[in-house]
PDB file of C-alpha atoms in Angstrom:
ATOM      1  CA  UNK A  16      10.569 -19.187  -9.901  1.00  0.00           C
ATOM      2  CA  UNK A  17      13.688 -17.145 -10.726  1.00  0.00           C
ATOM      3  CA  UNK A  18      12.180 -16.091 -14.074  1.00  0.00           C
ATOM      4  CA  UNK A  19       8.898 -15.179 -12.395  1.00  0.00           C
ATOM      5  CA  UNK A  20      10.775 -12.943  -9.932  1.00  0.00           C
ATOM      6  CA  UNK A  21      12.720 -11.385 -12.807  1.00  0.00           C
ATOM      7  CA  UNK A  22       9.434 -10.667 -14.586  1.00  0.00           C
ATOM      8  CA  UNK A  23       7.953  -9.035 -11.492  1.00  0.00           C
ATOM      9  CA  UNK A  24      11.057  -6.951 -10.744  1.00  0.00           C
ATOM     10  CA  UNK A  25      11.128  -5.691 -14.341  1.00  0.00           C
ATOM     11  CA  UNK A  26       7.380  -5.070 -14.317  1.00  0.00           C
ATOM     12  CA  UNK A  27       7.723  -2.885 -11.215  1.00  0.00           C
ATOM     13  CA  UNK A  28      10.240  -0.723 -13.039  1.00  0.00           C
ATOM     14  CA  UNK A  29       8.239  -0.542 -16.272  1.00  0.00           C
ATOM     15  CA  UNK A  30       4.967   0.350 -14.543  1.00  0.00           C
ATOM     16  CA  UNK A  31       6.640   2.870 -12.236  1.00  0.00           C
ATOM     17  CA  UNK A  32       8.200   4.518 -15.302  1.00  0.00           C
ATOM     18  CA  UNK A  33       5.500   4.126 -17.962  1.00  0.00           C
ATOM     19  CA  UNK A  34       2.390   4.076 -15.816  1.00  0.00           C
ATOM     20  CA  UNK A  35      -0.334   1.475 -15.623  1.00  0.00           C
ATOM     21  CA  UNK A  36      -1.841   2.426 -18.981  1.00  0.00           C
ATOM     22  CA  UNK A  37       1.524   2.517 -20.688  1.00  0.00           C
ATOM     23  CA  UNK A  38       2.570  -0.918 -19.471  1.00  0.00           C
ATOM     24  CA  UNK A  39       0.979  -3.426 -21.779  1.00  0.00           C
ATOM     25  CA  UNK A  40       1.604  -7.146 -21.467  1.00  0.00           C
ATOM     26  CA  UNK A  41       3.611  -6.803 -24.690  1.00  0.00           C
ATOM     27  CA  UNK A  42       5.905  -4.159 -23.140  1.00  0.00           C
ATOM     28  CA  UNK A  43       6.296  -6.140 -19.936  1.00  0.00           C
ATOM     29  CA  UNK A  44       7.168  -9.253 -21.949  1.00  0.00           C
ATOM     30  CA  UNK A  45       9.715  -7.347 -24.056  1.00  0.00           C
ATOM     31  CA  UNK A  46      11.362  -5.987 -20.899  1.00  0.00           C
ATOM     32  CA  UNK A  47      12.291  -9.544 -19.890  1.00  0.00           C
ATOM     33  CA  UNK A  48      12.900 -10.947 -23.358  1.00  0.00           C
ATOM     34  CA  UNK A  49       9.710 -12.991 -23.671  1.00  0.00           C
ATOM     35  CA  UNK A  50       6.764 -13.126 -26.010  1.00  0.00           C
ATOM     36  CA  UNK A  51       3.336 -12.216 -24.608  1.00  0.00           C
ATOM     37  CA  UNK A  52       2.444 -15.910 -24.561  1.00  0.00           C
ATOM     38  CA  UNK A  53       5.738 -16.666 -22.837  1.00  0.00           C
ATOM     39  CA  UNK A  54       5.040 -14.071 -20.178  1.00  0.00           C
ATOM     40  CA  UNK A  55       1.511 -15.316 -19.568  1.00  0.00           C
ATOM     41  CA  UNK A  56       2.910 -18.845 -19.186  1.00  0.00           C
ATOM     42  CA  UNK A  57       3.940 -17.718 -15.679  1.00  0.00           C
ATOM     43  CA  UNK A  58       0.538 -16.202 -14.839  1.00  0.00           C
ATOM     44  CA  UNK A  59      -3.028 -17.342 -15.494  1.00  0.00           C
ATOM     45  CA  UNK A  60      -4.186 -13.938 -16.723  1.00  0.00           C
ATOM     46  CA  UNK A  61      -3.268 -10.276 -17.041  1.00  0.00           C
ATOM     47  CA  UNK A  62      -5.127  -9.579 -13.777  1.00  0.00           C
ATOM     48  CA  UNK A  63      -3.131 -12.284 -12.002  1.00  0.00           C
ATOM     49  CA  UNK A  64       0.073 -10.755 -13.388  1.00  0.00           C
ATOM     50  CA  UNK A  65      -0.897  -7.319 -12.087  1.00  0.00           C
ATOM     51  CA  UNK A  66      -1.853  -8.781  -8.695  1.00  0.00           C
ATOM     52  CA  UNK A  67       1.536 -10.515  -8.497  1.00  0.00           C
ATOM     53  CA  UNK A  68       3.200  -7.188  -9.346  1.00  0.00           C
ATOM     54  CA  UNK A  69       1.453  -5.560  -6.377  1.00  0.00           C
ATOM     55  CA  UNK A  70       2.504  -8.430  -4.102  1.00  0.00           C
ATOM     56  CA  UNK A  71       6.091  -7.928  -5.290  1.00  0.00           C
ATOM     57  CA  UNK A  72       5.793  -4.205  -4.631  1.00  0.00           C
ATOM     58  CA  UNK A  73       4.713  -4.946  -1.055  1.00  0.00           C
ATOM     59  CA  UNK A  74       7.678  -7.299  -0.633  1.00  0.00           C
ATOM     60  CA  UNK A  75      10.113  -4.677  -1.940  1.00  0.00           C
ATOM     61  CA  UNK A  76       8.543  -1.955   0.247  1.00  0.00           C
ATOM     62  CA  UNK A  77       8.821  -4.220   3.294  1.00  0.00           C
ATOM     63  CA  UNK A  78      12.536  -4.654   2.720  1.00  0.00           C
ATOM     64  CA  UNK A  79      13.017  -0.944   2.126  1.00  0.00           C
ATOM     65  CA  UNK A  80      10.823   0.551   4.844  1.00  0.00           C
ATOM     66  CA  UNK A  81      10.654  -2.224   7.433  1.00  0.00           C
ATOM     67  CA  UNK A  82       8.275  -5.116   7.740  1.00  0.00           C
ATOM     68  CA  UNK A  83       5.070  -3.692   9.166  1.00  0.00           C
ATOM     69  CA  UNK A  84       3.889  -7.232   9.981  1.00  0.00           C
ATOM     70  CA  UNK A  85       6.523  -7.623  12.715  1.00  0.00           C
ATOM     71  CA  UNK A  86       4.653  -5.758  15.486  1.00  0.00           C
ATOM     72  CA  UNK A  87       6.684  -2.539  15.412  1.00  0.00           C
ATOM     73  CA  UNK A  88       6.288   0.242  17.944  1.00  0.00           C
ATOM     74  CA  UNK A  89       3.874   2.986  16.946  1.00  0.00           C
ATOM     75  CA  UNK A  90       6.783   5.297  16.116  1.00  0.00           C
ATOM     76  CA  UNK A  91       8.502   2.679  13.922  1.00  0.00           C
ATOM     77  CA  UNK A  92       5.223   1.711  12.272  1.00  0.00           C
ATOM     78  CA  UNK A  93       4.462   5.386  11.582  1.00  0.00           C
ATOM     79  CA  UNK A  94       7.914   5.939  10.102  1.00  0.00           C
ATOM     80  CA  UNK A  95       7.553   2.929   7.776  1.00  0.00           C
ATOM     81  CA  UNK A  96       3.957   3.716   6.817  1.00  0.00           C
ATOM     82  CA  UNK A  97       4.702   7.360   6.013  1.00  0.00           C
ATOM     83  CA  UNK A  98       7.879   6.290   4.187  1.00  0.00           C
ATOM     84  CA  UNK A  99       5.869   4.009   1.919  1.00  0.00           C
ATOM     85  CA  UNK A 100       3.305   6.752   1.252  1.00  0.00           C
ATOM     86  CA  UNK A 101       6.130   9.184   0.422  1.00  0.00           C
ATOM     87  CA  UNK A 102       7.714   6.625  -1.922  1.00  0.00           C
ATOM     88  CA  UNK A 103       4.363   6.110  -3.672  1.00  0.00           C
ATOM     89  CA  UNK A 104       4.595   9.682  -4.973  1.00  0.00           C
ATOM     90  CA  UNK A 105       7.717   8.579  -6.868  1.00  0.00           C
ATOM     91  CA  UNK A 106       5.974   5.652  -8.595  1.00  0.00           C
ATOM     92  CA  UNK A 107       2.688   6.983  -9.990  1.00  0.00           C
ATOM     93  CA  UNK A 108       2.180   4.013 -12.288  1.00  0.00           C
ATOM     94  CA  UNK A 109       2.128   1.641  -9.336  1.00  0.00           C
ATOM     95  CA  UNK A 110      -0.340   3.898  -7.511  1.00  0.00           C
ATOM     96  CA  UNK A 111      -2.540   3.848 -10.633  1.00  0.00           C
ATOM     97  CA  UNK A 112      -2.325   0.063 -10.778  1.00  0.00           C
ATOM     98  CA  UNK A 113      -3.111  -0.312  -7.062  1.00  0.00           C
ATOM     99  CA  UNK A 114      -6.069   2.069  -7.216  1.00  0.00           C
ATOM    100  CA  UNK A 115      -7.557   0.516 -10.348  1.00  0.00           C
ATOM    101  CA  UNK A 116      -7.204  -3.053  -9.090  1.00  0.00           C
ATOM    102  CA  UNK A 117      -8.541  -2.090  -5.651  1.00  0.00           C
ATOM    103  CA  UNK A 118     -11.809  -1.021  -7.276  1.00  0.00           C
ATOM    104  CA  UNK A 119     -11.999  -4.024  -9.588  1.00  0.00           C
ATOM    105  CA  UNK A 120     -11.195  -6.366  -6.692  1.00  0.00           C
ATOM    106  CA  UNK A 121     -14.472  -5.402  -5.049  1.00  0.00           C
ATOM    107  CA  UNK A 122     -15.801  -8.294  -7.125  1.00  0.00           C
ATOM    108  CA  UNK A 123     -15.133 -11.486  -5.121  1.00  0.00           C
ATOM    109  CA  UNK A 124     -14.421 -13.315  -8.399  1.00  0.00           C
ATOM    110  CA  UNK A 125     -11.593 -10.959  -9.372  1.00  0.00           C
ATOM    111  CA  UNK A 126      -8.080 -12.486  -9.080  1.00  0.00           C
ATOM    112  CA  UNK A 127      -6.963  -9.592  -6.853  1.00  0.00           C
ATOM    113  CA  UNK A 128      -9.881  -9.870  -4.399  1.00  0.00           C
ATOM    114  CA  UNK A 129      -8.124 -12.082  -1.849  1.00  0.00           C
ATOM    115  CA  UNK A 130      -4.920 -10.063  -2.121  1.00  0.00           C
ATOM    116  CA  UNK A 131      -6.699  -6.831  -1.188  1.00  0.00           C
ATOM    117  CA  UNK A 132      -8.773  -8.401   1.603  1.00  0.00           C
ATOM    118  CA  UNK A 133      -5.705 -10.055   3.166  1.00  0.00           C
ATOM    119  CA  UNK A 134      -3.441  -7.025   2.687  1.00  0.00           C
ATOM    120  CA  UNK A 135      -6.006  -4.661   4.142  1.00  0.00           C
ATOM    121  CA  UNK A 136      -6.637  -6.844   7.197  1.00  0.00           C
ATOM    122  CA  UNK A 137      -2.920  -7.384   7.844  1.00  0.00           C
ATOM    123  CA  UNK A 138      -2.080  -3.692   7.563  1.00  0.00           C
ATOM    124  CA  UNK A 139      -5.033  -2.662   9.701  1.00  0.00           C
ATOM    125  CA  UNK A 140      -4.109  -5.279  12.312  1.00  0.00           C
ATOM    126  CA  UNK A 141      -0.524  -4.028  12.541  1.00  0.00           C
ATOM    127  CA  UNK A 142      -1.602  -0.396  12.855  1.00  0.00           C
ATOM    128  CA  UNK A 143      -4.320  -1.248  15.399  1.00  0.00           C
ATOM    129  CA  UNK A 144      -1.931  -3.275  17.523  1.00  0.00           C
ATOM    130  CA  UNK A 145       0.648  -0.467  17.648  1.00  0.00           C
ATOM    131  CA  UNK A 146      -2.075   2.044  18.520  1.00  0.00           C
ATOM    132  CA  UNK A 147      -3.558  -0.219  21.210  1.00  0.00           C
ATOM    133  CA  UNK A 148      -0.143  -0.553  22.864  1.00  0.00           C
ATOM    134  CA  UNK A 149       0.238   3.234  22.892  1.00  0.00           C
ATOM    135  CA  UNK A 150      -3.295   3.604  24.284  1.00  0.00           C
ATOM    136  CA  UNK A 151      -2.400   1.218  27.124  1.00  0.00           C
ATOM    137  CA  UNK A 152       0.641   3.397  27.870  1.00  0.00           C
ATOM    138  CA  UNK A 153      -1.609   6.480  27.982  1.00  0.00           C
ATOM    139  CA  UNK A 154       0.015   8.132  24.951  1.00  0.00           C
ATOM    140  CA  UNK A 155      -3.173   8.061  22.878  1.00  0.00           C
ATOM    141  CA  UNK A 156      -6.727   8.604  24.037  1.00  0.00           C
ATOM    142  CA  UNK A 157      -8.779   5.414  24.204  1.00  0.00           C
ATOM    143  CA  UNK A 158     -12.001   7.298  23.400  1.00  0.00           C
ATOM    144  CA  UNK A 159     -11.975   5.512  20.034  1.00  0.00           C
ATOM    145  CA  UNK A 160     -10.909   1.875  19.778  1.00  0.00           C
ATOM    146  CA  UNK A 161      -7.639   1.066  18.038  1.00  0.00           C
ATOM    147  CA  UNK A 162      -9.289  -0.945  15.227  1.00  0.00           C
ATOM    148  CA  UNK A 163     -11.440   2.032  14.233  1.00  0.00           C
ATOM    149  CA  UNK A 164      -8.468   4.407  14.312  1.00  0.00           C
ATOM    150  CA  UNK A 165      -6.476   1.980  12.142  1.00  0.00           C
ATOM    151  CA  UNK A 166      -9.346   1.797   9.658  1.00  0.00           C
ATOM    152  CA  UNK A 167      -9.477   5.620   9.489  1.00  0.00           C
ATOM    153  CA  UNK A 168      -5.718   5.847   8.858  1.00  0.00           C
ATOM    154  CA  UNK A 169      -6.001   3.244   6.125  1.00  0.00           C
ATOM    155  CA  UNK A 170      -8.959   5.059   4.553  1.00  0.00           C
ATOM    156  CA  UNK A 171      -7.063   8.353   4.625  1.00  0.00           C
ATOM    157  CA  UNK A 172      -4.031   6.801   2.913  1.00  0.00           C
ATOM    158  CA  UNK A 173      -6.131   5.087   0.239  1.00  0.00           C
ATOM    159  CA  UNK A 174      -8.267   8.179  -0.358  1.00  0.00           C
ATOM    160  CA  UNK A 175      -5.212  10.404  -0.623  1.00  0.00           C
ATOM    161  CA  UNK A 176      -3.873   8.210  -3.409  1.00  0.00           C
ATOM    162  CA  UNK A 177      -6.997   8.943  -5.450  1.00  0.00           C
ATOM    163  CA  UNK A 178      -6.752  12.671  -4.694  1.00  0.00           C
ATOM    164  CA  UNK A 179      -3.056  12.649  -5.610  1.00  0.00           C
ATOM    165  CA  UNK A 180      -3.726  10.894  -8.922  1.00  0.00           C
ATOM    166  CA  UNK A 181      -6.103  13.740  -9.784  1.00  0.00           C
ATOM    167  CA  UNK A 182      -3.926  16.488  -8.278  1.00  0.00           C
ATOM    168  CA  UNK A 183      -0.212  15.633  -7.929  1.00  0.00           C
ATOM    169  CA  UNK A 184       0.348  18.686  -5.702  1.00  0.00           C
ATOM    170  CA  UNK A 185      -1.333  16.807  -2.824  1.00  0.00           C
ATOM    171  CA  UNK A 186       1.329  15.876  -0.259  1.00  0.00           C
ATOM    172  CA  UNK A 187       0.154  12.403   0.707  1.00  0.00           C
ATOM    173  CA  UNK A 188       2.961  11.714   3.181  1.00  0.00           C
ATOM    174  CA  UNK A 189       2.559  15.015   5.056  1.00  0.00           C
ATOM    175  CA  UNK A 190      -1.187  14.477   5.354  1.00  0.00           C
ATOM    176  CA  UNK A 191      -0.848  10.919   6.667  1.00  0.00           C
ATOM    177  CA  UNK A 192       1.850  12.096   9.067  1.00  0.00           C
ATOM    178  CA  UNK A 193      -0.517  14.821  10.315  1.00  0.00           C
ATOM    179  CA  UNK A 194      -3.160  12.170  11.070  1.00  0.00           C
ATOM    180  CA  UNK A 195      -0.639  10.425  13.314  1.00  0.00           C
ATOM    181  CA  UNK A 196       0.059  13.791  15.002  1.00  0.00           C
ATOM    182  CA  UNK A 197      -3.649  14.081  15.755  1.00  0.00           C
ATOM    183  CA  UNK A 198      -3.616  10.778  17.621  1.00  0.00           C
ATOM    184  CA  UNK A 199      -1.500  12.157  20.449  1.00  0.00           C
ATOM    185  CA  UNK A 200      -3.205  15.570  20.499  1.00  0.00           C
ATOM    186  CA  UNK A 201      -6.494  14.585  22.232  1.00  0.00           C
ATOM    187  CA  UNK A 202      -4.727  13.010  25.193  1.00  0.00           C
ATOM    188  CA  UNK A 203      -2.595  16.112  25.688  1.00  0.00           C
ATOM    189  CA  UNK A 204      -5.379  18.635  25.037  1.00  0.00           C
ATOM    190  CA  UNK A 205      -8.266  16.946  26.816  1.00  0.00           C
ATOM    191  CA  UNK A 206      -6.742  17.466  30.259  1.00  0.00           C
ATOM    192  CA  UNK A 207      -6.517  21.195  29.524  1.00  0.00           C
ATOM    193  CA  UNK A 208     -10.119  21.377  28.343  1.00  0.00           C
ATOM    194  CA  UNK A 209     -11.503  19.410  31.245  1.00  0.00           C
ATOM    195  CA  UNK A 210     -10.025  21.657  33.908  1.00  0.00           C
ATOM    196  CA  UNK A 211     -11.863  24.902  34.673  1.00  0.00           C
TER     197      UNK A 211
END
């Protein structure tokens, strides 16, 4: 398992630096002193290797930005979520890998399918729970249920990655942060609109 972790840590660096297209199995193997066959001894396929790299990325991001699975407050969850989005702009190769595999994983037979389904549900659940708590406190309008709001935030973040890959001037973090700003706005503004 130590060698597998070493492979994944090195692969994160190589892909972040060289990009998804520039990180062949050969280059990843060379980065850890293995042959291609030696590298694939630890993984069933190239797709499984790339899925494991994304899992490792999530693990590293959790340590760096806080574990979003630990029921954080909305403010803490927002800070971690936006922090991860901001960091993604520094690792374009990993964003390329994530985006490409996300599309391919639409096929239930793809090795990354379960990873994306589970990751998406876990992230959405954490965001929805933090939003629901804030709705109960009256800090966010409950006109839209928390699950739907969480799905919209997730869709915005994923869609921004695609826009950013095509136009690196897009500020993904600022845009996601603005969506969180909008959550509190209706509760504050609706009272003003409703009064004559």
